[in-house]
Tab-separated table of C-alpha atoms in Angstrom:
chain	number	residue	atom	x	y	z
O	299	MET	CA	-42.007	-96.414	-41.671
O	300	SER	CA	-41.765	-92.525	-42.048
O	301	ASP	CA	-38.852	-90.664	-42.495
O	302	THR	CA	-37.003	-90.037	-39.282
O	303	ILE	CA	-35.668	-86.414	-38.772
O	304	GLU	CA	-32.082	-87.401	-39.102
O	305	ASP	CA	-33.227	-89.277	-42.625
O	306	ARG	CA	-34.537	-85.706	-43.599
O	307	MET	CA	-31.890	-83.915	-42.912
O	308	LYS	CA	-29.396	-86.199	-44.453
O	309	ARG	CA	-31.698	-86.111	-47.513
O	310	MET	CA	-31.819	-82.213	-47.157
O	311	ILE	CA	-27.766	-81.688	-47.225
O	312	VAL	CA	-27.563	-83.816	-49.877
O	313	GLU	CA	-30.040	-82.308	-52.042
O	314	ARG	CA	-29.177	-78.950	-51.068
O	315	LEU	CA	-25.073	-78.388	-51.766
O	316	PHE	CA	-25.118	-81.193	-54.639
O	317	MET	CA	-23.693	-83.907	-53.125
O	318	ARG	CA	-22.701	-86.240	-55.016
O	319	ILE	CA	-23.039	-89.125	-52.187
O	320	SER	CA	-25.887	-91.029	-51.159
O	321	PRO	CA	-28.050	-89.694	-47.542
O	322	GLU	CA	-27.337	-93.030	-46.611
O	323	GLN	CA	-23.199	-92.645	-47.076
O	324	ILE	CA	-23.357	-89.099	-44.427
O	325	ASP	CA	-21.489	-90.161	-40.888
O	326	SER	CA	-24.486	-87.984	-38.502
O	327	ASN	CA	-21.170	-88.130	-35.697
O	328	LYS	CA	-18.943	-87.076	-38.483
O	329	SER	CA	-17.621	-83.067	-39.327
O	330	LEU	CA	-19.490	-81.410	-41.600
O	331	ILE	CA	-16.872	-79.140	-42.107
O	332	ASP	CA	-13.929	-81.175	-42.087
O	333	GLU	CA	-15.144	-84.749	-43.572
O	334	TYR	CA	-17.783	-83.212	-46.209
O	335	SER	CA	-16.275	-79.330	-46.973
O	336	VAL	CA	-19.285	-77.717	-45.900
O	337	ASP	CA	-18.052	-73.790	-45.863
O	338	SER	CA	-20.059	-70.885	-44.655
O	339	VAL	CA	-21.820	-70.514	-47.398
O	340	SER	CA	-23.134	-73.751	-47.664
O	341	LEU	CA	-24.094	-74.038	-43.632
O	342	LEU	CA	-26.289	-70.768	-44.636
O	343	GLU	CA	-27.738	-73.268	-47.389
O	344	LEU	CA	-28.681	-75.541	-44.707
O	345	VAL	CA	-29.778	-72.908	-41.877
O	346	VAL	CA	-32.062	-72.129	-45.610
O	347	GLY	CA	-32.909	-75.961	-46.013
O	348	ILE	CA	-33.653	-76.686	-42.052
O	349	GLU	CA	-35.946	-73.850	-41.694
O	350	GLU	CA	-38.189	-75.121	-44.278
O	351	GLU	CA	-37.818	-78.494	-44.423
O	352	PHE	CA	-38.626	-78.999	-40.749
O	353	GLY	CA	-40.596	-75.228	-40.238
O	354	ILE	CA	-38.379	-73.879	-37.813
O	355	ALA	CA	-36.647	-69.869	-37.594
O	356	VAL	CA	-32.787	-70.549	-36.898
O	357	GLY	CA	-32.083	-66.857	-34.983
O	358	ASP	CA	-29.338	-64.894	-34.844
O	359	ASP	CA	-28.072	-66.504	-31.430
O	360	ASP	CA	-28.346	-70.089	-32.703
O	361	PHE	CA	-25.493	-69.182	-35.414
O	362	ASP	CA	-23.128	-71.457	-32.629
O	363	VAL	CA	-21.161	-73.501	-34.800
O	364	ALA	CA	-21.947	-75.967	-32.492
O	365	HIS	CA	-24.894	-76.611	-33.610
O	366	PHE	CA	-23.682	-77.236	-37.401
O	367	GLU	CA	-20.399	-79.651	-36.412
O	368	THR	CA	-22.418	-82.955	-37.624
O	369	VAL	CA	-26.184	-84.466	-38.382
O	370	ASN	CA	-26.730	-85.147	-34.439
O	371	ALA	CA	-25.806	-81.766	-33.677
O	372	LEU	CA	-27.992	-80.523	-36.309
O	373	VAL	CA	-30.829	-83.206	-35.340
O	374	GLU	CA	-30.647	-82.104	-31.752
O	375	PHE	CA	-30.841	-79.015	-32.764
O	376	VAL	CA	-33.799	-79.449	-34.279
O	377	ASN	CA	-35.447	-81.135	-31.581
O	378	THR	CA	-35.277	-78.673	-29.654
O	379	ARG	CA	-36.954	-76.819	-31.932
O	380	LEU	CA	-39.438	-78.639	-32.185
I	1292	MET	CA	-14.508	-66.981	-81.392
I	1293	PRO	CA	-15.778	-63.527	-81.586
I	1294	ALA	CA	-13.579	-60.741	-81.411
I	1295	GLU	CA	-13.480	-58.945	-78.246
I	1296	GLN	CA	-12.734	-55.400	-77.680
I	1297	GLN	CA	-11.676	-53.765	-74.369
I	1298	VAL	CA	-13.693	-51.111	-74.119
I	1299	VAL	CA	-14.148	-47.380	-72.209
I	1300	LEU	CA	-17.457	-45.684	-70.789
I	1301	ALA	CA	-18.335	-42.440	-69.599
I	1302	SER	CA	-20.583	-42.195	-66.724
I	1303	GLY	CA	-20.836	-39.674	-63.522
I	1304	GLY	CA	-17.422	-38.479	-64.445
I	1305	LEU	CA	-15.753	-41.540	-64.174
I	1306	GLN	CA	-14.221	-43.810	-67.123
I	1307	LEU	CA	-15.969	-47.368	-66.670
I	1308	VAL	CA	-14.312	-50.839	-67.554
I	1309	GLY	CA	-16.154	-52.768	-70.148
I	1310	MET	CA	-15.343	-55.384	-72.594
I	1311	LEU	CA	-17.242	-55.786	-75.992
I	1312	TYR	CA	-18.203	-59.234	-77.883
I	1313	ARG	CA	-18.955	-58.811	-81.615
I	1314	ALA	CA	-20.857	-61.405	-82.618
I	1315	GLU	CA	-21.197	-61.479	-87.202
I	1316	ASP	CA	-24.549	-59.592	-88.438
I	1317	PRO	CA	-25.583	-58.844	-84.829
I	1318	ARG	CA	-29.453	-59.343	-83.688
I	1319	ALA	CA	-29.532	-57.053	-81.275
I	1320	THR	CA	-26.643	-56.048	-78.251
I	1321	PHE	CA	-27.192	-57.150	-74.954
I	1322	VAL	CA	-25.822	-55.097	-71.995
I	1323	PHE	CA	-24.833	-57.216	-68.795
I	1324	CYS	CA	-25.274	-56.389	-65.802
I	1325	ASN	CA	-23.367	-57.890	-62.518
I	1326	PRO	CA	-24.357	-58.610	-58.810
I	1327	ILE	CA	-22.330	-57.067	-56.426
I	1328	PHE	CA	-19.926	-58.351	-53.433
I	1329	GLU	CA	-18.289	-60.954	-53.195
I	1330	GLU	CA	-21.064	-62.667	-56.199
I	1331	ARG	CA	-19.561	-60.805	-58.879
I	1332	LYS	CA	-16.019	-61.964	-58.126
I	1333	SER	CA	-17.858	-65.893	-57.714
I	1334	ALA	CA	-19.876	-64.976	-61.449
I	1335	HIS	CA	-16.679	-64.007	-63.503
I	1336	ARG	CA	-16.186	-66.860	-65.104
I	1337	ALA	CA	-19.580	-67.285	-66.481
I	1338	LEU	CA	-20.573	-64.109	-67.713
I	1339	VAL	CA	-17.729	-64.320	-69.721
I	1340	GLU	CA	-18.946	-67.658	-70.828
I	1341	SER	CA	-22.348	-66.412	-71.359
I	1342	ALA	CA	-20.782	-63.149	-73.041
I	1343	ARG	CA	-18.921	-65.928	-75.344
I	1344	ALA	CA	-21.192	-67.544	-76.040
I	1345	PHE	CA	-23.769	-64.953	-77.333
I	1346	ALA	CA	-21.705	-63.529	-79.392
I	1347	SER	CA	-21.500	-66.576	-80.808
I	1348	SER	CA	-24.838	-66.799	-81.672
I	1349	GLY	CA	-25.643	-63.777	-83.116
I	1350	PHE	CA	-25.351	-60.940	-79.798
I	1351	ASN	CA	-23.241	-58.363	-79.088
I	1352	VAL	CA	-22.564	-58.140	-75.812
I	1353	LEU	CA	-21.479	-55.628	-73.396
I	1354	THR	CA	-19.977	-56.257	-70.390
I	1355	PHE	CA	-18.418	-53.451	-67.548
I	1356	ASP	CA	-17.652	-52.771	-64.224
I	1357	TYR	CA	-20.142	-50.315	-61.936
I	1358	ARG	CA	-18.200	-47.329	-60.630
I	1359	GLY	CA	-17.102	-48.450	-57.478
I	1360	CYS	CA	-16.663	-52.084	-58.534
I	1361	GLY	CA	-14.167	-54.311	-59.947
I	1362	ASP	CA	-11.955	-52.734	-63.088
I	1363	SER	CA	-13.629	-49.243	-62.491
I	1364	PRO	CA	-12.326	-46.536	-61.245
I	1365	GLY	CA	-13.869	-44.884	-57.746
I	1366	ASN	CA	-14.688	-46.264	-54.069
I	1367	PHE	CA	-17.175	-48.679	-53.377
I	1368	ARG	CA	-18.518	-47.418	-49.876
I	1369	ASP	CA	-19.852	-44.190	-52.769
I	1370	PHE	CA	-21.911	-46.149	-54.207
I	1371	ALA	CA	-25.788	-47.226	-54.553
I	1372	PRO	CA	-28.034	-48.576	-57.138
I	1373	ALA	CA	-29.561	-45.055	-58.273
I	1374	ASP	CA	-25.552	-44.712	-59.237
I	1375	TRP	CA	-25.260	-48.141	-60.679
I	1376	LEU	CA	-28.453	-47.504	-63.142
I	1377	VAL	CA	-26.531	-44.428	-64.588
I	1378	ASP	CA	-24.013	-46.710	-65.399
I	1379	ILE	CA	-26.209	-49.108	-67.257
I	1380	ALA	CA	-27.981	-46.304	-68.676
I	1381	ALA	CA	-24.183	-45.067	-69.762
I	1382	ALA	CA	-23.819	-48.378	-71.240
I	1383	ILE	CA	-26.110	-48.849	-73.556
I	1384	ALA	CA	-25.899	-45.483	-75.145
I	1385	THR	CA	-22.036	-46.793	-75.422
I	1386	ALA	CA	-23.171	-50.414	-76.638
I	1387	ASN	CA	-25.864	-48.919	-79.316
I	1388	THR	CA	-22.492	-46.114	-80.500
I	1389	LEU	CA	-20.490	-48.781	-80.968
I	1390	THR	CA	-22.674	-51.329	-82.319
I	1391	ASP	CA	-24.901	-51.484	-85.544
I	1392	ALA	CA	-27.505	-53.922	-83.741
I	1393	SER	CA	-30.237	-51.417	-83.412
I	1394	ALA	CA	-31.828	-53.434	-80.489
I	1395	SER	CA	-31.030	-53.560	-77.018
I	1396	GLY	CA	-31.498	-55.933	-74.594
I	1397	LEU	CA	-30.275	-56.657	-71.063
I	1398	LEU	CA	-29.304	-59.900	-69.000
I	1399	GLY	CA	-28.996	-59.392	-65.345
I	1400	LEU	CA	-27.669	-61.749	-62.249
I	1401	ARG	CA	-28.728	-61.044	-58.757
I	1402	VAL	CA	-29.030	-57.348	-57.758
I	1403	GLY	CA	-28.016	-56.976	-61.414
I	1404	GLY	CA	-31.476	-58.395	-62.279
I	1405	ALA	CA	-33.214	-55.950	-60.216
I	1406	LEU	CA	-31.202	-53.558	-61.475
I	1407	ALA	CA	-32.092	-54.642	-65.282
I	1408	ALA	CA	-35.433	-54.754	-64.577
I	1409	THR	CA	-35.584	-51.196	-62.812
I	1410	ALA	CA	-33.686	-50.126	-66.278
I	1411	ALA	CA	-35.657	-52.100	-68.886
I	1412	ALA	CA	-38.471	-50.347	-66.873
I	1413	ASP	CA	-37.281	-46.726	-67.507
I	1414	PRO	CA	-38.657	-45.931	-71.417
I	1415	ALA	CA	-35.073	-43.759	-71.820
I	1416	ASN	CA	-33.679	-46.836	-72.065
I	1417	GLU	CA	-35.248	-48.713	-75.219
I	1418	VAL	CA	-34.784	-51.901	-73.279
I	1419	SER	CA	-36.433	-53.958	-75.978
I	1420	CYS	CA	-35.731	-57.721	-74.108
I	1421	ALA	CA	-34.359	-58.710	-70.241
I	1422	VAL	CA	-32.867	-61.373	-69.244
I	1423	LEU	CA	-33.025	-61.795	-64.890
I	1424	TRP	CA	-30.742	-64.683	-63.671
I	1425	GLU	CA	-32.199	-65.710	-59.810
I	1426	PRO	CA	-32.972	-61.685	-59.574
I	1427	VAL	CA	-33.214	-60.053	-56.029
I	1428	THR	CA	-36.836	-59.123	-56.253
I	1429	SER	CA	-36.248	-57.987	-52.452
I	1430	GLY	CA	-33.845	-54.918	-51.776
I	1431	VAL	CA	-35.212	-55.975	-47.844
I	1432	ARG	CA	-35.246	-60.049	-48.268
I	1433	TYR	CA	-31.791	-59.474	-50.171
I	1434	VAL	CA	-29.884	-57.280	-47.351
I	1435	ASP	CA	-31.443	-59.464	-44.609
I	1436	GLN	CA	-29.856	-62.631	-46.494
I	1437	GLU	CA	-26.675	-60.532	-47.228
I	1438	LEU	CA	-26.183	-60.618	-43.053
I	1439	ARG	CA	-26.758	-63.777	-42.741
I	1440	LYS	CA	-23.809	-64.594	-44.980
I	1441	LYS	CA	-21.953	-62.497	-42.269
I	1442	LEU	CA	-23.616	-64.324	-39.436
I	1443	THR	CA	-22.429	-67.519	-40.514
I	1444	LYS	CA	-18.728	-66.373	-41.445
I	1445	GLU	CA	-18.316	-65.279	-37.711
I	1446	MET	CA	-20.027	-68.626	-36.440
I	1447	VAL	CA	-17.259	-69.922	-38.624
I	1448	THR	CA	-14.626	-68.469	-37.920
I	1449	LEU	CA	-15.178	-67.294	-34.348
I	1450	GLY	CA	-16.851	-70.144	-33.372
I	1451	LYS	CA	-20.531	-68.065	-32.523
I	1452	SER	CA	-21.591	-64.738	-34.885
I	1453	LYS	CA	-21.129	-61.487	-32.045
I	1454	VAL	CA	-23.844	-59.497	-33.495
I	1455	SER	CA	-27.344	-59.473	-34.745
I	1456	ARG	CA	-28.871	-58.505	-38.274
I	1457	THR	CA	-31.133	-56.174	-36.140
I	1458	GLU	CA	-27.695	-54.445	-34.334
I	1459	LEU	CA	-26.261	-54.100	-38.144
I	1460	ILE	CA	-29.454	-52.751	-39.861
I	1461	ALA	CA	-29.967	-50.387	-36.310
I	1462	MET	CA	-25.779	-49.269	-37.764
I	1463	LEU	CA	-26.396	-49.091	-41.056
I	1464	GLN	CA	-29.670	-46.410	-40.417
I	1465	ARG	CA	-27.887	-44.552	-38.217
I	1466	GLY	CA	-25.457	-44.244	-41.010
I	1467	ASP	CA	-22.578	-45.983	-39.840
I	1468	GLU	CA	-21.044	-48.162	-42.136
I	1469	ILE	CA	-20.356	-52.310	-41.246
I	1470	ASP	CA	-17.791	-54.628	-42.724
I	1471	PHE	CA	-18.947	-56.969	-45.188
I	1472	ASP	CA	-16.318	-59.847	-46.529
I	1473	GLY	CA	-13.816	-56.928	-46.970
I	1474	TYR	CA	-16.871	-54.070	-48.761
I	1475	PRO	CA	-17.453	-51.339	-46.875
I	1476	PHE	CA	-21.342	-51.846	-46.637
I	1477	SER	CA	-22.750	-48.257	-46.479
I	1478	SER	CA	-25.449	-46.331	-45.113
I	1479	ARG	CA	-26.364	-45.321	-48.462
I	1480	LEU	CA	-26.447	-48.502	-50.162
I	1481	TYR	CA	-28.382	-49.908	-47.318
I	1482	ASN	CA	-31.027	-47.099	-47.871
I	1483	GLY	CA	-30.956	-47.676	-52.315
I	1484	LEU	CA	-31.288	-51.453	-51.954
I	1485	ILE	CA	-33.932	-51.396	-49.576
I	1486	GLU	CA	-35.925	-49.796	-51.672
I	1487	VAL	CA	-36.250	-52.315	-54.627
I	1488	ASP	CA	-38.971	-54.053	-55.060
I	1489	LEU	CA	-39.706	-55.611	-58.751
I	1490	LEU	CA	-43.111	-56.270	-57.461
I	1491	GLU	CA	-44.369	-53.249	-57.584
I	1492	ILE	CA	-41.846	-51.543	-60.631
I	1493	GLY	CA	-42.769	-55.332	-62.459
I	1494	PRO	CA	-45.915	-54.128	-64.292
I	1495	SER	CA	-44.489	-51.212	-66.244
I	1496	ILE	CA	-41.940	-53.392	-67.651
I	1497	SER	CA	-43.752	-53.536	-71.267
I	1498	SER	CA	-40.452	-55.399	-73.351
I	1499	PRO	CA	-40.568	-59.501	-72.682
I	1500	ILE	CA	-38.484	-60.364	-69.756
I	1501	LEU	CA	-37.114	-64.021	-68.763
I	1502	ILE	CA	-37.072	-64.985	-65.066
I	1503	ALA	CA	-34.218	-67.809	-64.170
I	1504	SER	CA	-34.296	-69.307	-60.618
I	1505	VAL	CA	-31.728	-71.241	-60.080
I	1506	VAL	CA	-32.666	-73.803	-57.997
I	1507	HIS	CA	-31.685	-77.217	-56.169
I	1508	GLN	CA	-34.991	-78.685	-57.059
I	1509	ASN	CA	-37.126	-78.628	-60.273
I	1510	ARG	CA	-40.099	-75.787	-59.070
I	1511	GLN	CA	-39.908	-72.838	-59.767
I	1512	PRO	CA	-39.847	-70.576	-55.547
I	1513	PRO	CA	-42.937	-68.773	-54.897
I	1514	GLU	CA	-41.275	-64.960	-54.891
I	1515	ALA	CA	-40.624	-65.772	-58.607
I	1516	ALA	CA	-43.573	-67.754	-59.697
I	1517	ARG	CA	-45.451	-64.240	-58.025
I	1518	LEU	CA	-42.901	-61.679	-60.068
I	1519	VAL	CA	-43.318	-64.164	-63.321
I	1520	ASP	CA	-47.315	-63.457	-62.819
I	1521	THR	CA	-47.118	-59.852	-62.090
I	1522	LEU	CA	-44.962	-59.139	-65.556
I	1523	PRO	CA	-47.204	-58.574	-68.257
I	1524	MET	CA	-44.425	-60.231	-70.974
I	1525	ALA	CA	-42.818	-62.607	-68.292
I	1526	THR	CA	-41.751	-66.310	-69.075
I	1527	GLY	CA	-39.923	-68.618	-66.420
I	1528	MET	CA	-37.690	-71.053	-65.994
I	1529	VAL	CA	-36.286	-73.385	-64.014
I	1530	ILE	CA	-32.146	-74.592	-63.530
I	1531	VAL	CA	-31.348	-76.931	-61.283
I	1532	GLN	CA	-27.912	-76.105	-60.666
I	1533	GLN	CA	-25.408	-75.176	-57.798
I	1534	PRO	CA	-26.123	-71.229	-57.090
I	1535	PHE	CA	-22.315	-70.482	-58.828
I	1536	TRP	CA	-22.476	-67.262	-57.623
I	1537	ASN	CA	-21.495	-68.374	-54.251
I	1538	LEU	CA	-19.070	-70.710	-55.025
I	1539	THR	CA	-15.664	-70.442	-55.368
I	1540	GLY	CA	-14.684	-73.029	-57.814
I	1541	TYR	CA	-16.121	-73.781	-61.205
I	1542	THR	CA	-19.457	-74.610	-62.065
I	1543	ASP	CA	-20.990	-75.836	-65.473
I	1544	CYS	CA	-23.516	-72.864	-66.262
I	1545	SER	CA	-23.959	-74.748	-70.135
I	1546	SER	CA	-28.050	-75.309	-69.581
I	1547	LEU	CA	-28.991	-71.486	-67.872
I	1548	ILE	CA	-26.811	-70.049	-71.025
I	1549	ASP	CA	-28.222	-72.761	-73.751
I	1550	ARG	CA	-31.297	-72.303	-72.467
I	1551	THR	CA	-31.245	-68.642	-71.800
I	1552	ILE	CA	-29.534	-68.307	-75.746
I	1553	HIS	CA	-32.802	-70.333	-77.323
I	1554	TRP	CA	-34.925	-68.105	-75.519
I	1555	VAL	CA	-33.518	-65.144	-76.613
I	1556	LYS	CA	-32.925	-66.303	-80.175
I	1557	ASP	CA	-37.374	-66.506	-80.122
I	1558	LYS	CA	-37.472	-63.084	-79.039
I	1559	TYR	CA	-35.620	-61.615	-82.311
I	1560	THR	CA	-36.354	-64.327	-84.730
I	1561	ASP	CA	-40.747	-63.471	-85.049
I	1562	GLY	CA	-41.174	-61.640	-81.822
I	1563	SER	CA	-43.369	-63.454	-80.465
I	1564	PRO	CA	-43.375	-64.398	-76.795
I	1565	SER	CA	-42.019	-67.970	-76.718
I	1566	GLY	CA	-44.037	-70.813	-74.141
I	1567	ASP	CA	-43.332	-70.941	-70.930
I	1568	LEU	CA	-40.057	-72.866	-70.512
I	1569	GLN	CA	-40.182	-74.839	-67.077
């Protein structure tokens, strides 16, 4: 079975941010900032990661915290761009 | 612990502040070239640890702040890479005067890596070896990344970024200054940074050069690979580690430091190029 966007997103987050948890341990509904200590520098790392992993461009207008609050929000954002 | 001595070096009519880490029976002296903006602060501890490790391994190190940066006098908004290259040349001359070592190497991180490479390309500096840690290879791309950092911070603080990169670049191009993390990002600095292109100057660097990529995957990024291919005596190295120059907490840089020193020792042992350290 192929990876879902959600799986790929979680794996990318753990790898890029050197998180000491497994991708499966990330709760897709929980705040990345409040729950997983993702700060502004980490968010930029995620922007670059999303662009490389999914081959989409994140424009300046997309720098809206609503897109980056949770894994679910990120998945929804990517789905609208694919 | 090796002897450490605060030093003052003259450059551009200013007295820049530095620190000399003395080795016993030194084989060479290295001048460290700092990054700029917040990266300089975040990298400070790693660079001090590196200087001490170099000194313990037989290499003097001179660290210093460029004019307008850190402890050195001057206002950041007044300066640009061309000024900092003059400072690096002054630091090399000072290091040669203060130490008995006959060879001078450079180690630079990020923008400091680009400056170190540019200084190494100038025969007048007589640089015998250079180490570039995650160097900025393209100033245009670097500025773009830095402006994206600004947008991300605005997003976290305000919920959404307020200006676009296009608008910010237009401001810089018409001579305005923008605030970047509390640093005045001047039009002059912008114009100096976008001129950085290591692929262009690379072929004129004749000394051995180590290009270390600090990345999240054990794979050399394409732009680092292109740079290694461009430079006549370059070695590529990949370190899987967090980008310590972007972080506020402590990051263990021992692997980066140890492998760098291993490469440097090889250069000053028999002078022959070592194999690829990937």
